[in-house]
């Protein structure tokens, strides 16, 4: 019995012969005729679409260029960004609280969080916005004092919730229901052994959450959260029913005056595309930050 790692001479010679036989084979690349046919058809369709955008006079690109950077449109874009920012910040702040209420061991907190999520996901956003916009109709005064007892001071709700405040409130409360499920799913994706190990080391619960759970959960949370932010950004067009001067509302006002519907709609479309692209780029870098040390 040989004590070396070298293979027997006969087997080595046989393997060398096999290698020589394989080297003599002719390698024929796999052909994909249908793939190339699909590429050609797609390229032709894209070229036709681009040609139509450029040459069709119905798009009225001169009108598009005149209105794209006007003061009114830029102000409307800024209002749209504000609605998206406040709705996202407040919505995810409340969503995190609701997510951990659903993850708690208290049946009462679980029930409250579940009921909130169920209700706000069931009611259409436009109905919620109109409800908050007409809050004064239901509650003319707000009293502060002992619960179910006398009030110490009160004030009228007229003017308390304006159109912009109602829009932010409606968007944030609606977004919180979806954000809660996104955060809860990300936390549940973290291996439970991480918390057991942290508890064995005596790490406080708050630090476990901040330094162990959330950094790992962010890899699962971010893609879905980014989709929700982009959806909210485009969903701000719904607040046009409240006569708030965001992008889509201003576009409607302008083409209602001059009748140039298509180029004005393209103004809104291009602005939505630009801002969505910026959000997508930011999503890429944030995901890359939280993916450090991951296998994928």
mmCIF file of C-alpha atoms in Angstrom, residues 5 47 117 121 124 154 160 172 179 198 211 239 271 276 281:
data_model
loop_
_atom_site.group_PDB
_atom_site.id
_atom_site.type_symbol
_atom_site.label_atom_id
_atom_site.label_comp_id
_atom_site.label_asym_id
_atom_site.label_seq_id
_atom_site.Cartn_x
_atom_site.Cartn_y
_atom_site.Cartn_z
ATOM 1 C CA UNK A 5 -0.528 10.974 -2.296
ATOM 2 C CA UNK A 47 -37.223 52.271 -32.215
ATOM 3 C CA UNK A 117 -53.672 47.879 10.329
ATOM 4 C CA UNK A 121 -55.647 48.996 4.811
ATOM 5 C CA UNK A 124 -59.406 53.703 0.438
ATOM 6 C CA UNK A 154 -60.966 73.576 24.901
ATOM 7 C CA UNK A 160 -57.031 73.497 13.130
ATOM 8 C CA UNK A 172 -49.062 59.277 7.205
ATOM 9 C CA UNK A 179 -45.012 50.273 7.092
ATOM 10 C CA UNK A 198 -27.372 38.646 22.971
ATOM 11 C CA UNK A 211 -27.521 47.184 17.382
ATOM 12 C CA UNK A 239 -54.680 64.970 -2.733
ATOM 13 C CA UNK A 271 -41.065 65.019 -13.210
ATOM 14 C CA UNK A 276 -38.549 58.316 -8.810
ATOM 15 C CA UNK A 281 -30.559 55.672 -6.693
#
